[in-house]
Coordinates of C-alpha atoms and ligand atoms in Angstrom, one line a residue:
M1 CA 93.2 266.7 62.8
I2 CA 90.9 264.7 66.0
A3 CA 91.3 261.1 64.8
P4 CA 88.4 259.2 64.7
I5 CA 87.3 257.6 67.9
L6 CA 86.0 253.8 67.4
R7 CA 84.2 252.3 70.2
T8 CA 83.5 248.7 68.6
L9 CA 85.6 246.3 67.3
A10 CA 83.7 246.0 64.2
D11 CA 84.6 249.9 63.7
L12 CA 88.0 248.7 64.2
R13 CA 88.3 246.1 61.6
A14 CA 86.8 247.9 59.3
A15 CA 89.3 250.4 59.6
T16 CA 92.3 248.2 59.6
S17 CA 91.1 245.6 57.0
A18 CA 91.2 248.7 54.1
W19 CA 94.7 249.5 55.5
R20 CA 95.9 246.3 55.0
K21 CA 94.3 245.9 51.4
A22 CA 96.3 249.1 50.5
G23 CA 99.1 247.5 51.9
E24 CA 99.7 249.7 54.7
T25 CA 101.5 248.6 57.9
V26 CA 99.7 249.3 61.4
A27 CA 101.3 250.1 64.7
V28 CA 99.5 250.1 67.7
V29 CA 100.1 251.8 71.1
P30 CA 98.0 250.1 74.2
T31 CA 97.4 252.6 76.9
M32 CA 94.9 253.0 80.0
G33 CA 94.7 256.9 79.0
A34 CA 95.4 259.9 80.8
L35 CA 98.2 260.3 78.6
H36 CA 101.6 262.0 79.3
D37 CA 104.6 262.8 77.5
G38 CA 106.0 259.3 78.0
H39 CA 102.8 258.1 75.9
L40 CA 103.7 260.8 73.6
S41 CA 107.0 259.6 72.7
L42 CA 105.9 256.1 72.1
V43 CA 103.3 257.5 69.8
R44 CA 105.9 259.2 68.0
A45 CA 108.0 256.1 67.7
A46 CA 105.1 254.3 66.0
K47 CA 104.3 257.3 63.5
A48 CA 108.3 256.6 62.6
G49 CA 107.6 253.0 62.4
A50 CA 104.5 252.2 60.2
D51 CA 102.0 253.5 58.0
R52 CA 99.0 253.8 60.2
V53 CA 98.9 254.2 64.2
I54 CA 96.2 253.3 66.6
V55 CA 96.4 254.2 69.9
T56 CA 94.0 252.5 72.5
I57 CA 92.7 253.3 75.8
F58 CA 91.1 250.8 77.7
V59 CA 91.1 250.9 81.8
N60 CA 91.4 247.2 81.9
P61 CA 89.5 246.3 85.0
K62 CA 91.3 242.8 85.0
Q63 CA 94.5 243.9 85.6
F64 CA 93.5 245.7 89.1
N65 CA 93.7 243.9 92.1
N66 CA 92.5 246.6 94.2
P67 CA 89.1 248.0 93.5
E68 CA 89.4 251.4 95.2
D69 CA 93.0 251.8 92.6
L70 CA 90.7 250.9 89.7
E71 CA 87.6 253.5 90.6
N72 CA 90.5 256.4 91.2
Y73 CA 92.5 255.5 88.1
P74 CA 92.4 258.7 86.0
R75 CA 90.1 259.0 82.9
T76 CA 90.6 261.8 80.7
E77 CA 89.2 260.7 77.3
H78 CA 88.6 264.1 76.1
K79 CA 91.7 265.4 76.7
D80 CA 93.5 262.4 75.5
A81 CA 91.8 262.6 72.3
E82 CA 93.6 266.5 72.2
K83 CA 96.9 265.5 73.1
L84 CA 97.0 263.3 70.3
E85 CA 95.5 265.5 67.7
P86 CA 99.2 267.2 66.6
F87 CA 100.5 263.4 66.0
A88 CA 97.3 262.9 63.5
V89 CA 97.4 259.1 64.4
D90 CA 94.7 257.3 62.3
A91 CA 92.3 255.9 65.1
I92 CA 91.8 256.1 68.6
Y93 CA 90.3 252.7 70.1
V94 CA 88.2 253.2 73.1
P95 CA 86.4 249.9 73.3
D96 CA 83.1 249.7 75.3
V97 CA 84.1 246.8 78.1
D98 CA 81.5 244.1 76.2
Q99 CA 84.0 244.7 72.9
I100 CA 86.8 243.0 75.5
Y101 CA 85.0 240.9 77.8
P102 CA 81.8 239.9 76.4
D103 CA 79.0 237.8 78.4
G104 CA 80.5 234.6 79.1
F105 CA 84.3 235.8 78.5
A106 CA 86.2 232.5 80.3
T107 CA 89.5 233.3 78.7
N108 CA 92.8 233.8 80.9
V109 CA 96.3 234.4 79.5
S110 CA 99.0 233.8 82.1
V111 CA 102.9 234.2 81.7
S112 CA 104.8 232.3 84.1
G113 CA 108.7 233.1 85.2
V114 CA 108.8 236.8 84.2
S115 CA 105.6 237.6 85.6
E116 CA 107.2 236.2 89.4
G117 CA 108.4 238.3 91.7
L118 CA 108.7 242.2 91.7
C119 CA 105.0 243.9 90.7
G120 CA 103.5 240.4 90.3
A121 CA 104.4 239.2 94.1
H122 CA 102.4 242.6 95.1
R123 CA 99.6 243.1 92.8
P124 CA 98.0 239.1 92.3
G125 CA 96.5 238.5 89.3
H126 CA 97.7 242.0 87.7
F127 CA 99.8 240.6 85.0
D128 CA 97.4 237.9 83.9
G129 CA 95.4 241.2 83.3
V130 CA 97.8 242.5 81.3
A131 CA 98.8 239.7 79.4
T132 CA 94.9 239.0 78.8
I133 CA 94.4 242.3 77.5
V134 CA 97.5 242.7 75.5
S135 CA 96.8 239.8 73.6
K136 CA 93.4 240.5 72.9
L137 CA 94.3 244.0 71.9
F138 CA 97.4 242.7 69.6
N139 CA 94.4 240.2 67.5
Q140 CA 91.9 242.8 67.7
T141 CA 94.2 245.4 66.0
Q142 CA 96.3 242.9 63.9
A143 CA 99.0 245.4 64.3
D144 CA 102.9 244.8 62.8
K145 CA 104.3 246.4 65.6
A146 CA 103.5 247.6 68.8
F147 CA 104.9 250.1 71.4
F148 CA 105.2 250.0 74.9
G149 CA 107.5 251.9 77.4
E150 CA 110.6 250.8 79.3
K151 CA 109.0 252.0 82.6
D152 CA 106.9 249.4 83.0
F153 CA 110.1 247.1 82.7
Q154 CA 108.3 243.7 83.8
Q155 CA 105.4 244.1 81.5
L156 CA 107.5 244.8 78.6
M157 CA 109.1 241.3 79.2
L158 CA 106.2 239.7 79.6
V159 CA 104.5 241.0 76.5
R160 CA 107.8 239.8 74.5
R161 CA 107.4 236.6 76.0
M162 CA 103.5 236.3 75.6
A163 CA 103.8 237.3 71.8
R164 CA 106.9 235.1 71.1
D165 CA 104.8 232.0 73.4
L166 CA 101.8 232.5 71.1
D167 CA 102.8 233.2 67.9
I168 CA 101.5 236.8 67.6
P169 CA 103.2 237.9 64.3
I170 CA 103.8 241.3 66.0
E171 CA 107.1 243.1 67.0
V172 CA 106.9 244.7 70.2
V173 CA 109.3 247.7 70.4
G174 CA 110.7 249.3 74.0
C175 CA 111.0 253.0 74.5
P176 CA 112.9 255.0 77.0
T177 CA 111.0 256.0 80.0
I178 CA 110.6 259.7 79.9
R179 CA 111.4 261.7 82.8
E180 CA 110.3 264.7 84.7
E181 CA 113.3 267.4 85.3
D182 CA 114.2 266.2 88.7
G183 CA 114.1 262.6 87.5
L184 CA 110.7 261.5 88.5
A185 CA 109.3 259.0 85.6
L186 CA 106.2 260.0 83.8
S187 CA 103.1 258.1 85.2
S188 CA 99.8 258.5 85.0
R189 CA 99.8 257.8 88.7
N190 CA 101.6 261.2 89.0
L191 CA 98.4 262.9 88.7
L192 CA 97.1 261.2 92.1
L193 CA 100.3 262.8 94.1
S194 CA 99.3 265.8 96.3
D195 CA 101.5 268.7 95.8
R196 CA 103.2 267.6 99.1
A197 CA 104.1 264.2 97.9
R198 CA 105.4 265.3 94.4
V199 CA 107.9 267.3 96.4
Y200 CA 109.0 264.0 97.8
A201 CA 108.6 261.9 95.0
P202 CA 111.8 262.2 92.9
A203 CA 113.6 260.8 95.9
L204 CA 113.1 257.4 94.6
N205 CA 114.8 258.1 91.5
V206 CA 117.6 259.7 93.1
A207 CA 118.4 256.8 95.5
M208 CA 118.1 254.2 92.6
T209 CA 120.4 256.4 90.4
R210 CA 123.0 256.4 93.4
A211 CA 122.7 252.7 93.7
A212 CA 123.1 251.7 90.2
E213 CA 126.4 253.7 89.9
R214 CA 127.7 251.9 93.3
I215 CA 126.8 248.4 92.1
A216 CA 128.4 249.3 88.6
A217 CA 131.3 250.1 90.7
G218 CA 131.6 247.1 92.3
E219 CA 129.9 247.3 95.7
D220 CA 128.4 244.5 97.3
V221 CA 124.5 244.4 95.7
A222 CA 122.7 243.2 98.9
T223 CA 124.2 246.0 100.6
V224 CA 123.6 248.7 98.4
L225 CA 120.0 247.5 97.8
G226 CA 119.3 247.6 101.3
E227 CA 120.6 251.5 101.9
A228 CA 118.8 252.2 98.8
A229 CA 115.5 251.6 99.9
A230 CA 116.1 253.0 103.7
E231 CA 117.1 256.3 101.6
V232 CA 114.0 256.3 99.7
V233 CA 112.2 256.1 103.3
A234 CA 114.4 258.5 104.7
G235 CA 113.2 261.0 101.3
G236 CA 109.9 260.9 102.6
F237 CA 108.1 257.5 101.0
N238 CA 106.0 255.2 103.3
D239 CA 107.4 252.4 102.4
V240 CA 109.3 250.2 99.6
E241 CA 107.8 247.1 98.3
Y242 CA 110.8 245.9 96.3
M243 CA 114.0 247.0 95.5
E244 CA 115.8 244.5 93.3
L245 CA 118.5 243.8 90.7
R246 CA 117.5 241.5 87.9
S247 CA 119.2 240.6 84.8
A248 CA 118.3 243.0 82.0
E249 CA 117.8 239.9 79.5
T250 CA 115.6 237.0 81.7
L251 CA 114.6 239.2 84.5
Q252 CA 116.3 236.5 86.9
P253 CA 117.3 237.9 90.5
M254 CA 121.2 238.9 90.6
T255 CA 123.2 238.9 93.6
A256 CA 126.3 240.4 92.0
L257 CA 126.7 242.3 88.5
T258 CA 127.5 239.7 86.0
G259 CA 126.1 240.9 83.2
P260 CA 123.5 243.5 81.8
A261 CA 121.1 244.3 84.7
R262 CA 118.3 246.2 85.9
L263 CA 117.5 247.8 89.1
L264 CA 113.8 247.6 89.7
A265 CA 111.8 249.4 92.6
A266 CA 108.0 250.1 93.9
A267 CA 107.1 252.5 96.7
N268 CA 104.3 254.0 98.2
L269 CA 104.4 257.5 98.8
A270 CA 101.0 259.3 100.3
G271 CA 98.6 256.3 99.2
V272 CA 100.2 256.4 95.2
R273 CA 102.1 253.8 94.4
L274 CA 105.2 254.8 92.0
I275 CA 107.7 252.1 90.2
D276 CA 111.1 252.6 88.5
N277 CA 113.8 251.0 86.7
I278 CA 117.4 251.9 85.4
G279 CA 119.8 250.3 83.6
V280 CA 123.0 249.1 85.7
K281 CA 126.1 249.3 83.3
D282 CA 128.4 245.8 83.9
Ligands
PAF301 O1 100.8 250.0 80.4 C1 99.7 250.2 80.5 O2 99.0 251.4 80.2 C2 98.7 249.2 80.3 O3 99.0 247.9 81.5 C3 98.3 248.7 78.9 C4 99.9 247.8 78.7 C5 98.0 249.5 78.2 C6 97.4 247.0 79.2 O4 96.0 247.4 79.9

């Protein structure tokens, strides 16, 4: 069944208020489209966790700090709807821009702390754009639960913080990263990789996996991170924006493995920016 595609807030509200009246729970899976198996795993989790599921597709201009990146972002609405067909979701919300940012829109949601450093340092304004759109989508859908991938770990932490701080009554559920067989984390940006770049792309995860094992085995964190970054470049990447160990609970930088940790990295490969993160056992 092809789910109804809703383009206005009025249509979305009409659907959700009928569900609420019937006592049904609602889950939202926010996306920017170009759906892949990672998104579909979120949809599967949402279906298991609520009576009704809304998938949102909106390429949010406010979270792109680079106009070229916004222009190149893949837009595949028709294919996305087809991919969702087997899941029988209840609505696909593809809002027109004015439904999100009407004329005169002047509000910015900014979350300090978890948004600082990592991607926050390299993409100015990105996380304000994410926090603003996600708070809008939470309010527009009034969902009980929202599903996000751990692939964007900093984003997941930021969304949790924002929902808590703004008293938005929603449960934010994080779902594990889905990977290709060679370890490459699924991402809509993988579509932008040339065939040649795709061959090099797994080098990021390979280096990170080895680094996580070495850190877990007690090796010096700074040495391991430096060597892992060099390994990524030797593996074909142009540069590494960051390779850092952070607390899995607070996202504070860690210089030694003193608790649950996450290794996070971003690196550029032939004009495509890839990010990844993995848990490090303490
Ligand atoms: O992860 C994404 O695709 C986006 O950042 C999100 C959460 C849909 C907000 O635009």
